[in-house]
Amino acid sequence: MSGCEARDAKKLVRSPSGLRMVPEHRSARSPFGLDEPPWVPDKICPRCMQCDTKFDFITRKHHCRRCGKCFCDKCCSKKVPLPRMCFVDPVRQCAECALVSQKETEFYDKQLKVLMNGATFFVTLGTSDKSELMVCRLSNNQRYLVLDGDSHYEIEIVQISTVQILTEGFTPGGGNTRAIGMVLQYKVPGSEELTQMKFTASEDFSCNKKLSASWLAAMHKVSK
């Protein structure tokens, strides 16, 4: 096993909320992940925290796996995927949390996959007047933006301070614009100064333009 594979290795753990597939090393955790919340103790929760129904032998208590609050079955019946907590199977959530998790499903099923597949850009570092053709992708553990060309860069996602998507085209209604590039600023470990990097979509092939536009759109989602 290579050092990279060892760093990204995962293990199956069981918690009160369900089975989770988590990184073996905490340093390899995705920046998009969430910790499991502490559950509201049963002894201080005599009623449903949504509808105020009193718990008894028939009306049982259930905890939402996302917020940890205590509900009756009616208010906490949905089982929804929760990839941000690394659950293997869909888990019980209250209606409010289930809605949030359902919206996040598209992010995990689409945007993250697009970013991890990568796209090709001309990359300009700082104030340089020279650009380099590079393949840009999100690392498998989702912690780094990896750029490969003649040079190699790894930018830690949590060190990125701003992301500006560059577009062209305009109509009075605000439509028909398309993403053509991106400017991001980030901190290099050990330095407090911001470094700027500009990405410009390659115009070589129409398929590259479409792939680059999709990648930029996904990056825009991540940076919101």
JSON list of C-alpha atoms in Angstrom, two decimals:
[
{"chain": "A", "resi": 1, "resn": "MET", "atom": "CA", "xyz": [0.00, 0.00, 0.00]},
{"chain": "A", "resi": 2, "resn": "SER", "atom": "CA", "xyz": [1.40, 3.40, -1.00]},
{"chain": "A", "resi": 3, "resn": "GLY", "atom": "CA", "xyz": [1.65, 6.32, 1.42]},
{"chain": "A", "resi": 4, "resn": "CYS", "atom": "CA", "xyz": [-1.27, 8.05, -0.33]},
{"chain": "A", "resi": 5, "resn": "GLU", "atom": "CA", "xyz": [-3.43, 4.91, -0.11]},
{"chain": "A", "resi": 6, "resn": "ALA", "atom": "CA", "xyz": [-2.55, 4.47, 3.56]},
{"chain": "A", "resi": 7, "resn": "ARG", "atom": "CA", "xyz": [-3.48, 8.10, 4.23]},
{"chain": "A", "resi": 8, "resn": "ASP", "atom": "CA", "xyz": [-6.86, 7.64, 2.54]},
{"chain": "A", "resi": 9, "resn": "ALA", "atom": "CA", "xyz": [-7.63, 4.22, 4.09]},
{"chain": "A", "resi": 10, "resn": "LYS", "atom": "CA", "xyz": [-11.06, 3.83, 5.68]},
{"chain": "A", "resi": 11, "resn": "LYS", "atom": "CA", "xyz": [-12.59, 1.67, 8.39]},
{"chain": "A", "resi": 12, "resn": "LEU", "atom": "CA", "xyz": [-16.12, 0.55, 9.23]},
{"chain": "A", "resi": 13, "resn": "VAL", "atom": "CA", "xyz": [-17.35, 1.70, 12.65]},
{"chain": "A", "resi": 14, "resn": "ARG", "atom": "CA", "xyz": [-20.65, 1.31, 14.46]},
{"chain": "A", "resi": 15, "resn": "SER", "atom": "CA", "xyz": [-22.13, 4.19, 16.41]},
{"chain": "A", "resi": 16, "resn": "PRO", "atom": "CA", "xyz": [-25.54, 4.55, 18.12]},
{"chain": "A", "resi": 17, "resn": "SER", "atom": "CA", "xyz": [-26.72, 6.19, 14.89]},
{"chain": "A", "resi": 18, "resn": "GLY", "atom": "CA", "xyz": [-25.64, 3.42, 12.50]},
{"chain": "A", "resi": 19, "resn": "LEU", "atom": "CA", "xyz": [-22.73, 2.05, 10.46]},
{"chain": "A", "resi": 20, "resn": "ARG", "atom": "CA", "xyz": [-20.21, 4.59, 9.17]},
{"chain": "A", "resi": 21, "resn": "MET", "atom": "CA", "xyz": [-17.28, 4.25, 6.77]},
{"chain": "A", "resi": 22, "resn": "VAL", "atom": "CA", "xyz": [-14.77, 6.76, 8.10]},
{"chain": "A", "resi": 23, "resn": "PRO", "atom": "CA", "xyz": [-11.11, 7.61, 7.37]},
{"chain": "A", "resi": 24, "resn": "GLU", "atom": "CA", "xyz": [-8.65, 5.75, 9.59]},
{"chain": "A", "resi": 25, "resn": "HIS", "atom": "CA", "xyz": [-6.74, 8.97, 10.13]},
{"chain": "A", "resi": 26, "resn": "ARG", "atom": "CA", "xyz": [-8.57, 12.09, 11.28]},
{"chain": "A", "resi": 27, "resn": "SER", "atom": "CA", "xyz": [-6.19, 14.20, 9.18]},
{"chain": "A", "resi": 28, "resn": "ALA", "atom": "CA", "xyz": [-7.69, 12.58, 6.06]},
{"chain": "A", "resi": 29, "resn": "ARG", "atom": "CA", "xyz": [-11.25, 13.67, 6.83]},
{"chain": "A", "resi": 30, "resn": "SER", "atom": "CA", "xyz": [-13.12, 15.53, 4.12]},
{"chain": "A", "resi": 31, "resn": "PRO", "atom": "CA", "xyz": [-13.56, 19.27, 4.78]},
{"chain": "A", "resi": 32, "resn": "PHE", "atom": "CA", "xyz": [-17.20, 18.77, 3.79]},
{"chain": "A", "resi": 33, "resn": "GLY", "atom": "CA", "xyz": [-17.80, 16.24, 6.57]},
{"chain": "A", "resi": 34, "resn": "LEU", "atom": "CA", "xyz": [-19.84, 16.72, 9.73]},
{"chain": "A", "resi": 35, "resn": "ASP", "atom": "CA", "xyz": [-19.38, 15.21, 13.20]},
{"chain": "A", "resi": 36, "resn": "GLU", "atom": "CA", "xyz": [-22.20, 13.17, 14.68]},
{"chain": "A", "resi": 37, "resn": "PRO", "atom": "CA", "xyz": [-24.19, 15.37, 17.07]},
{"chain": "A", "resi": 38, "resn": "PRO", "atom": "CA", "xyz": [-24.66, 14.40, 20.74]},
{"chain": "A", "resi": 39, "resn": "TRP", "atom": "CA", "xyz": [-28.13, 13.02, 21.33]},
{"chain": "A", "resi": 40, "resn": "VAL", "atom": "CA", "xyz": [-30.52, 14.92, 23.58]},
{"chain": "A", "resi": 41, "resn": "PRO", "atom": "CA", "xyz": [-30.72, 12.65, 26.69]},
{"chain": "A", "resi": 42, "resn": "ASP", "atom": "CA", "xyz": [-33.96, 10.69, 26.99]},
{"chain": "A", "resi": 43, "resn": "LYS", "atom": "CA", "xyz": [-34.45, 11.75, 30.61]},
{"chain": "A", "resi": 44, "resn": "ILE", "atom": "CA", "xyz": [-34.74, 15.46, 29.73]},
{"chain": "A", "resi": 45, "resn": "CYS", "atom": "CA", "xyz": [-37.04, 14.91, 26.77]},
{"chain": "A", "resi": 46, "resn": "PRO", "atom": "CA", "xyz": [-40.55, 13.85, 27.92]},
{"chain": "A", "resi": 47, "resn": "ARG", "atom": "CA", "xyz": [-42.20, 15.22, 24.76]},
{"chain": "A", "resi": 48, "resn": "CYS", "atom": "CA", "xyz": [-41.55, 15.36, 21.02]},
{"chain": "A", "resi": 49, "resn": "MET", "atom": "CA", "xyz": [-39.45, 18.42, 20.25]},
{"chain": "A", "resi": 50, "resn": "GLN", "atom": "CA", "xyz": [-41.52, 19.09, 17.12]},
{"chain": "A", "resi": 51, "resn": "CYS", "atom": "CA", "xyz": [-45.20, 18.40, 17.85]},
{"chain": "A", "resi": 52, "resn": "ASP", "atom": "CA", "xyz": [-45.05, 18.26, 21.68]},
{"chain": "A", "resi": 53, "resn": "THR", "atom": "CA", "xyz": [-46.67, 14.80, 21.81]},
{"chain": "A", "resi": 54, "resn": "LYS", "atom": "CA", "xyz": [-45.99, 13.11, 25.17]},
{"chain": "A", "resi": 55, "resn": "PHE", "atom": "CA", "xyz": [-43.88, 9.99, 25.02]},
{"chain": "A", "resi": 56, "resn": "ASP", "atom": "CA", "xyz": [-45.26, 6.80, 26.57]},
{"chain": "A", "resi": 57, "resn": "PHE", "atom": "CA", "xyz": [-45.16, 3.05, 26.07]},
{"chain": "A", "resi": 58, "resn": "ILE", "atom": "CA", "xyz": [-46.87, 3.39, 22.65]},
{"chain": "A", "resi": 59, "resn": "THR", "atom": "CA", "xyz": [-45.36, 6.68, 21.47]},
{"chain": "A", "resi": 60, "resn": "ARG", "atom": "CA", "xyz": [-41.63, 5.95, 21.39]},
{"chain": "A", "resi": 61, "resn": "LYS", "atom": "CA", "xyz": [-38.68, 8.32, 21.18]},
{"chain": "A", "resi": 62, "resn": "HIS", "atom": "CA", "xyz": [-36.47, 8.61, 18.11]},
{"chain": "A", "resi": 63, "resn": "HIS", "atom": "CA", "xyz": [-33.35, 10.71, 17.66]},
{"chain": "A", "resi": 64, "resn": "CYS", "atom": "CA", "xyz": [-32.55, 12.55, 14.43]},
{"chain": "A", "resi": 65, "resn": "ARG", "atom": "CA", "xyz": [-29.11, 11.44, 13.30]},
{"chain": "A", "resi": 66, "resn": "ARG", "atom": "CA", "xyz": [-28.27, 14.89, 11.94]},
{"chain": "A", "resi": 67, "resn": "CYS", "atom": "CA", "xyz": [-29.34, 17.23, 14.76]},
{"chain": "A", "resi": 68, "resn": "GLY", "atom": "CA", "xyz": [-29.56, 14.78, 17.70]},
{"chain": "A", "resi": 69, "resn": "LYS", "atom": "CA", "xyz": [-32.94, 16.10, 18.87]},
{"chain": "A", "resi": 70, "resn": "CYS", "atom": "CA", "xyz": [-35.71, 13.83, 20.16]},
{"chain": "A", "resi": 71, "resn": "PHE", "atom": "CA", "xyz": [-38.93, 13.24, 18.18]},
{"chain": "A", "resi": 72, "resn": "CYS", "atom": "CA", "xyz": [-41.90, 10.94, 17.88]},
{"chain": "A", "resi": 73, "resn": "ASP", "atom": "CA", "xyz": [-42.05, 8.51, 14.96]},
{"chain": "A", "resi": 74, "resn": "LYS", "atom": "CA", "xyz": [-44.41, 10.78, 13.00]},
{"chain": "A", "resi": 75, "resn": "CYS", "atom": "CA", "xyz": [-41.96, 13.71, 13.15]},
{"chain": "A", "resi": 76, "resn": "CYS", "atom": "CA", "xyz": [-38.84, 11.62, 12.54]},
{"chain": "A", "resi": 77, "resn": "SER", "atom": "CA", "xyz": [-39.84, 8.85, 10.15]},
{"chain": "A", "resi": 78, "resn": "LYS", "atom": "CA", "xyz": [-37.75, 9.68, 7.07]},
{"chain": "A", "resi": 79, "resn": "LYS", "atom": "CA", "xyz": [-34.61, 7.67, 6.34]},
{"chain": "A", "resi": 80, "resn": "VAL", "atom": "CA", "xyz": [-32.34, 9.72, 4.09]},
{"chain": "A", "resi": 81, "resn": "PRO", "atom": "CA", "xyz": [-28.69, 9.31, 2.98]},
{"chain": "A", "resi": 82, "resn": "LEU", "atom": "CA", "xyz": [-26.28, 11.40, 5.04]},
{"chain": "A", "resi": 83, "resn": "PRO", "atom": "CA", "xyz": [-22.88, 11.19, 3.30]},
{"chain": "A", "resi": 84, "resn": "ARG", "atom": "CA", "xyz": [-21.49, 14.17, 5.20]},
{"chain": "A", "resi": 85, "resn": "MET", "atom": "CA", "xyz": [-21.39, 11.92, 8.29]},
{"chain": "A", "resi": 86, "resn": "CYS", "atom": "CA", "xyz": [-20.17, 8.91, 6.27]},
{"chain": "A", "resi": 87, "resn": "PHE", "atom": "CA", "xyz": [-23.21, 6.73, 7.00]},
{"chain": "A", "resi": 88, "resn": "VAL", "atom": "CA", "xyz": [-23.29, 3.54, 4.92]},
{"chain": "A", "resi": 89, "resn": "ASP", "atom": "CA", "xyz": [-27.11, 3.40, 4.76]},
{"chain": "A", "resi": 90, "resn": "PRO", "atom": "CA", "xyz": [-29.89, 6.02, 4.88]},
{"chain": "A", "resi": 91, "resn": "VAL", "atom": "CA", "xyz": [-30.55, 7.09, 8.47]},
{"chain": "A", "resi": 92, "resn": "ARG", "atom": "CA", "xyz": [-33.51, 8.43, 10.43]},
{"chain": "A", "resi": 93, "resn": "GLN", "atom": "CA", "xyz": [-33.85, 12.21, 10.32]},
{"chain": "A", "resi": 94, "resn": "CYS", "atom": "CA", "xyz": [-36.44, 14.80, 11.29]},
{"chain": "A", "resi": 95, "resn": "ALA", "atom": "CA", "xyz": [-38.32, 16.52, 8.46]},
{"chain": "A", "resi": 96, "resn": "GLU", "atom": "CA", "xyz": [-36.17, 19.69, 8.58]},
{"chain": "A", "resi": 97, "resn": "CYS", "atom": "CA", "xyz": [-32.86, 17.83, 8.55]},
{"chain": "A", "resi": 98, "resn": "ALA", "atom": "CA", "xyz": [-34.07, 15.37, 5.90]},
{"chain": "A", "resi": 99, "resn": "LEU", "atom": "CA", "xyz": [-34.80, 18.28, 3.57]},
{"chain": "A", "resi": 100, "resn": "VAL", "atom": "CA", "xyz": [-31.27, 19.64, 4.03]},
{"chain": "A", "resi": 101, "resn": "SER", "atom": "CA", "xyz": [-29.73, 16.19, 3.48]},
{"chain": "A", "resi": 102, "resn": "GLN", "atom": "CA", "xyz": [-31.80, 15.62, 0.34]},
{"chain": "A", "resi": 103, "resn": "LYS", "atom": "CA", "xyz": [-30.53, 18.92, -1.11]},
{"chain": "A", "resi": 104, "resn": "GLU", "atom": "CA", "xyz": [-26.97, 17.84, -0.33]},
{"chain": "A", "resi": 105, "resn": "THR", "atom": "CA", "xyz": [-27.41, 14.58, -2.23]},
{"chain": "A", "resi": 106, "resn": "GLU", "atom": "CA", "xyz": [-27.02, 16.37, -5.56]},
{"chain": "A", "resi": 107, "resn": "PHE", "atom": "CA", "xyz": [-23.79, 17.96, -4.30]},
{"chain": "A", "resi": 108, "resn": "TYR", "atom": "CA", "xyz": [-22.32, 14.56, -3.41]},
{"chain": "A", "resi": 109, "resn": "ASP", "atom": "CA", "xyz": [-23.73, 12.66, -6.38]},
{"chain": "A", "resi": 110, "resn": "LYS", "atom": "CA", "xyz": [-22.90, 15.27, -9.02]},
{"chain": "A", "resi": 111, "resn": "GLN", "atom": "CA", "xyz": [-20.68, 18.22, -8.10]},
{"chain": "A", "resi": 112, "resn": "LEU", "atom": "CA", "xyz": [-18.08, 16.31, -6.09]},
{"chain": "A", "resi": 113, "resn": "LYS", "atom": "CA", "xyz": [-17.78, 13.63, -8.77]},
{"chain": "A", "resi": 114, "resn": "VAL", "atom": "CA", "xyz": [-17.27, 16.29, -11.46]},
{"chain": "A", "resi": 115, "resn": "LEU", "atom": "CA", "xyz": [-14.53, 17.94, -9.38]},
{"chain": "A", "resi": 116, "resn": "MET", "atom": "CA", "xyz": [-12.79, 14.63, -8.68]},
{"chain": "A", "resi": 117, "resn": "ASN", "atom": "CA", "xyz": [-12.83, 13.69, -12.38]},
{"chain": "A", "resi": 118, "resn": "GLY", "atom": "CA", "xyz": [-11.02, 16.93, -13.17]},
{"chain": "A", "resi": 119, "resn": "ALA", "atom": "CA", "xyz": [-10.73, 19.28, -16.16]},
{"chain": "A", "resi": 120, "resn": "THR", "atom": "CA", "xyz": [-8.01, 21.08, -18.13]},
{"chain": "A", "resi": 121, "resn": "PHE", "atom": "CA", "xyz": [-7.16, 24.76, -17.68]},
{"chain": "A", "resi": 122, "resn": "PHE", "atom": "CA", "xyz": [-4.46, 27.28, -18.42]},
{"chain": "A", "resi": 123, "resn": "VAL", "atom": "CA", "xyz": [-3.22, 28.22, -14.94]},
{"chain": "A", "resi": 124, "resn": "THR", "atom": "CA", "xyz": [-1.49, 31.49, -14.09]},
{"chain": "A", "resi": 125, "resn": "LEU", "atom": "CA", "xyz": [0.19, 31.92, -10.72]},
{"chain": "A", "resi": 126, "resn": "GLY", "atom": "CA", "xyz": [0.22, 35.33, -9.05]},
{"chain": "A", "resi": 127, "resn": "THR", "atom": "CA", "xyz": [1.15, 38.23, -11.33]},
{"chain": "A", "resi": 128, "resn": "SER", "atom": "CA", "xyz": [3.05, 36.09, -13.82]},
{"chain": "A", "resi": 129, "resn": "ASP", "atom": "CA", "xyz": [2.39, 36.72, -17.52]},
{"chain": "A", "resi": 130, "resn": "LYS", "atom": "CA", "xyz": [2.95, 33.03, -18.30]},
{"chain": "A", "resi": 131, "resn": "SER", "atom": "CA", "xyz": [0.35, 30.29, -18.00]},
{"chain": "A", "resi": 132, "resn": "GLU", "atom": "CA", "xyz": [0.69, 26.52, -17.89]},
{"chain": "A", "resi": 133, "resn": "LEU", "atom": "CA", "xyz": [-1.73, 23.89, -19.19]},
{"chain": "A", "resi": 134, "resn": "MET", "atom": "CA", "xyz": [-2.74, 21.77, -16.21]},
{"chain": "A", "resi": 135, "resn": "VAL", "atom": "CA", "xyz": [-5.26, 19.11, -15.22]},
{"chain": "A", "resi": 136, "resn": "CYS", "atom": "CA", "xyz": [-7.12, 20.26, -12.11]},
{"chain": "A", "resi": 137, "resn": "ARG", "atom": "CA", "xyz": [-9.05, 17.89, -9.86]},
{"chain": "A", "resi": 138, "resn": "LEU", "atom": "CA", "xyz": [-10.24, 17.39, -6.32]},
{"chain": "A", "resi": 139, "resn": "SER", "atom": "CA", "xyz": [-8.27, 14.72, -4.43]},
{"chain": "A", "resi": 140, "resn": "ASN", "atom": "CA", "xyz": [-9.95, 11.44, -3.49]},
{"chain": "A", "resi": 141, "resn": "ASN", "atom": "CA", "xyz": [-10.18, 12.47, 0.15]},
{"chain": "A", "resi": 142, "resn": "GLN", "atom": "CA", "xyz": [-11.65, 15.83, -0.94]},
{"chain": "A", "resi": 143, "resn": "ARG", "atom": "CA", "xyz": [-9.05, 17.77, 1.04]},
{"chain": "A", "resi": 144, "resn": "TYR", "atom": "CA", "xyz": [-6.89, 19.12, -1.78]},
{"chain": "A", "resi": 145, "resn": "LEU", "atom": "CA", "xyz": [-7.18, 20.80, -5.16]},
{"chain": "A", "resi": 146, "resn": "VAL", "atom": "CA", "xyz": [-4.51, 18.98, -7.20]},
{"chain": "A", "resi": 147, "resn": "LEU", "atom": "CA", "xyz": [-2.96, 20.58, -10.31]},
{"chain": "A", "resi": 148, "resn": "ASP", "atom": "CA", "xyz": [-0.74, 18.56, -12.63]},
{"chain": "A", "resi": 149, "resn": "GLY", "atom": "CA", "xyz": [1.23, 19.75, -15.65]},
{"chain": "A", "resi": 150, "resn": "ASP", "atom": "CA", "xyz": [4.94, 20.41, -15.98]},
{"chain": "A", "resi": 151, "resn": "SER", "atom": "CA", "xyz": [4.53, 21.72, -12.43]},
{"chain": "A", "resi": 152, "resn": "HIS", "atom": "CA", "xyz": [2.56, 20.20, -9.55]},
{"chain": "A", "resi": 153, "resn": "TYR", "atom": "CA", "xyz": [0.51, 21.97, -6.90]},
{"chain": "A", "resi": 154, "resn": "GLU", "atom": "CA", "xyz": [-1.65, 20.76, -4.04]},
{"chain": "A", "resi": 155, "resn": "ILE", "atom": "CA", "xyz": [-3.87, 23.43, -2.49]},
{"chain": "A", "resi": 156, "resn": "GLU", "atom": "CA", "xyz": [-5.65, 22.50, 0.73]},
{"chain": "A", "resi": 157, "resn": "ILE", "atom": "CA", "xyz": [-9.35, 23.32, 0.40]},
{"chain": "A", "resi": 158, "resn": "VAL", "atom": "CA", "xyz": [-9.58, 24.84, 3.88]},
{"chain": "A", "resi": 159, "resn": "GLN", "atom": "CA", "xyz": [-6.79, 27.29, 2.94]},
{"chain": "A", "resi": 160, "resn": "ILE", "atom": "CA", "xyz": [-8.80, 28.74, 0.03]},
{"chain": "A", "resi": 161, "resn": "SER", "atom": "CA", "xyz": [-10.20, 32.12, 1.13]},
{"chain": "A", "resi": 162, "resn": "THR", "atom": "CA", "xyz": [-12.03, 33.33, -2.00]},
{"chain": "A", "resi": 163, "resn": "VAL", "atom": "CA", "xyz": [-13.25, 31.86, -5.26]},
{"chain": "A", "resi": 164, "resn": "GLN", "atom": "CA", "xyz": [-14.39, 34.11, -8.12]},
{"chain": "A", "resi": 165, "resn": "ILE", "atom": "CA", "xyz": [-15.94, 32.49, -11.18]},
{"chain": "A", "resi": 166, "resn": "LEU", "atom": "CA", "xyz": [-15.22, 34.37, -14.41]},
{"chain": "A", "resi": 167, "resn": "THR", "atom": "CA", "xyz": [-18.02, 34.49, -16.99]},
{"chain": "A", "resi": 168, "resn": "GLU", "atom": "CA", "xyz": [-18.70, 35.92, -20.42]},
{"chain": "A", "resi": 169, "resn": "GLY", "atom": "CA", "xyz": [-21.90, 36.80, -22.24]},
{"chain": "A", "resi": 170, "resn": "PHE", "atom": "CA", "xyz": [-24.78, 38.87, -20.92]},
{"chain": "A", "resi": 171, "resn": "THR", "atom": "CA", "xyz": [-28.43, 39.56, -21.60]},
{"chain": "A", "resi": 172, "resn": "PRO", "atom": "CA", "xyz": [-30.73, 42.11, -19.92]},
{"chain": "A", "resi": 173, "resn": "GLY", "atom": "CA", "xyz": [-32.36, 39.24, -18.07]},
{"chain": "A", "resi": 174, "resn": "GLY", "atom": "CA", "xyz": [-29.03, 37.99, -16.79]},
{"chain": "A", "resi": 175, "resn": "GLY", "atom": "CA", "xyz": [-29.02, 34.79, -18.85]},
{"chain": "A", "resi": 176, "resn": "ASN", "atom": "CA", "xyz": [-26.77, 33.21, -21.47]},
{"chain": "A", "resi": 177, "resn": "THR", "atom": "CA", "xyz": [-23.60, 33.65, -19.44]},
{"chain": "A", "resi": 178, "resn": "ARG", "atom": "CA", "xyz": [-21.07, 30.84, -19.31]},
{"chain": "A", "resi": 179, "resn": "ALA", "atom": "CA", "xyz": [-18.16, 30.15, -17.00]},
{"chain": "A", "resi": 180, "resn": "ILE", "atom": "CA", "xyz": [-14.80, 30.65, -18.71]},
{"chain": "A", "resi": 181, "resn": "GLY", "atom": "CA", "xyz": [-12.43, 30.69, -15.75]},
{"chain": "A", "resi": 182, "resn": "MET", "atom": "CA", "xyz": [-11.82, 31.17, -12.07]},
{"chain": "A", "resi": 183, "resn": "VAL", "atom": "CA", "xyz": [-9.63, 33.22, -9.76]},
{"chain": "A", "resi": 184, "resn": "LEU", "atom": "CA", "xyz": [-8.92, 31.83, -6.31]},
{"chain": "A", "resi": 185, "resn": "GLN", "atom": "CA", "xyz": [-6.88, 33.11, -3.41]},
{"chain": "A", "resi": 186, "resn": "TYR", "atom": "CA", "xyz": [-5.35, 30.81, -0.82]},
{"chain": "A", "resi": 187, "resn": "LYS", "atom": "CA", "xyz": [-2.80, 30.71, 1.98]},
{"chain": "A", "resi": 188, "resn": "VAL", "atom": "CA", "xyz": [0.35, 28.66, 1.65]},
{"chain": "A", "resi": 189, "resn": "PRO", "atom": "CA", "xyz": [1.02, 26.76, 4.92]},
{"chain": "A", "resi": 190, "resn": "GLY", "atom": "CA", "xyz": [3.44, 28.74, 7.06]},
{"chain": "A", "resi": 191, "resn": "SER", "atom": "CA", "xyz": [2.57, 32.06, 5.43]},
{"chain": "A", "resi": 192, "resn": "GLU", "atom": "CA", "xyz": [-0.10, 34.63, 6.22]},
{"chain": "A", "resi": 193, "resn": "GLU", "atom": "CA", "xyz": [0.03, 36.18, 2.75]},
{"chain": "A", "resi": 194, "resn": "LEU", "atom": "CA", "xyz": [-2.54, 35.25, 0.11]},
{"chain": "A", "resi": 195, "resn": "THR", "atom": "CA", "xyz": [-1.45, 33.66, -3.15]},
{"chain": "A", "resi": 196, "resn": "GLN", "atom": "CA", "xyz": [-3.59, 34.16, -6.27]},
{"chain": "A", "resi": 197, "resn": "MET", "atom": "CA", "xyz": [-4.13, 31.62, -9.02]},
{"chain": "A", "resi": 198, "resn": "LYS", "atom": "CA", "xyz": [-6.12, 32.17, -12.22]},
{"chain": "A", "resi": 199, "resn": "PHE", "atom": "CA", "xyz": [-7.72, 29.35, -14.23]},
{"chain": "A", "resi": 200, "resn": "THR", "atom": "CA", "xyz": [-8.75, 29.88, -17.86]},
{"chain": "A", "resi": 201, "resn": "ALA", "atom": "CA", "xyz": [-10.71, 27.24, -19.77]},
{"chain": "A", "resi": 202, "resn": "SER", "atom": "CA", "xyz": [-8.85, 25.60, -22.64]},
{"chain": "A", "resi": 203, "resn": "GLU", "atom": "CA", "xyz": [-10.32, 26.46, -26.04]},
{"chain": "A", "resi": 204, "resn": "ASP", "atom": "CA", "xyz": [-8.64, 23.59, -27.90]},
{"chain": "A", "resi": 205, "resn": "PHE", "atom": "CA", "xyz": [-11.70, 21.36, -28.26]},
{"chain": "A", "resi": 206, "resn": "SER", "atom": "CA", "xyz": [-15.40, 21.96, -27.72]},
{"chain": "A", "resi": 207, "resn": "CYS", "atom": "CA", "xyz": [-15.55, 18.92, -25.41]},
{"chain": "A", "resi": 208, "resn": "ASN", "atom": "CA", "xyz": [-12.83, 20.49, -23.22]},
{"chain": "A", "resi": 209, "resn": "LYS", "atom": "CA", "xyz": [-14.83, 23.73, -23.01]},
{"chain": "A", "resi": 210, "resn": "LYS", "atom": "CA", "xyz": [-17.96, 21.87, -21.91]},
{"chain": "A", "resi": 211, "resn": "LEU", "atom": "CA", "xyz": [-16.05, 19.81, -19.34]},
{"chain": "A", "resi": 212, "resn": "SER", "atom": "CA", "xyz": [-14.28, 22.89, -18.00]},
{"chain": "A", "resi": 213, "resn": "ALA", "atom": "CA", "xyz": [-17.58, 24.78, -17.71]},
{"chain": "A", "resi": 214, "resn": "SER", "atom": "CA", "xyz": [-19.12, 21.89, -15.75]},
{"chain": "A", "resi": 215, "resn": "TRP", "atom": "CA", "xyz": [-16.06, 21.76, -13.46]},
{"chain": "A", "resi": 216, "resn": "LEU", "atom": "CA", "xyz": [-16.24, 25.51, -12.82]},
{"chain": "A", "resi": 217, "resn": "ALA", "atom": "CA", "xyz": [-19.97, 25.28, -12.06]},
{"chain": "A", "resi": 218, "resn": "ALA", "atom": "CA", "xyz": [-19.27, 22.53, -9.53]},
{"chain": "A", "resi": 219, "resn": "MET", "atom": "CA", "xyz": [-16.48, 24.60, -7.97]},
{"chain": "A", "resi": 220, "resn": "HIS", "atom": "CA", "xyz": [-18.92, 27.49, -7.65]},
{"chain": "A", "resi": 221, "resn": "LYS", "atom": "CA", "xyz": [-21.30, 25.21, -5.71]},
{"chain": "A", "resi": 222, "resn": "VAL", "atom": "CA", "xyz": [-18.50, 24.14, -3.37]},
{"chain": "A", "resi": 223, "resn": "SER", "atom": "CA", "xyz": [-17.45, 27.72, -2.66]},
{"chain": "A", "resi": 224, "resn": "LYS", "atom": "CA", "xyz": [-20.92, 28.97, -1.72]}
]
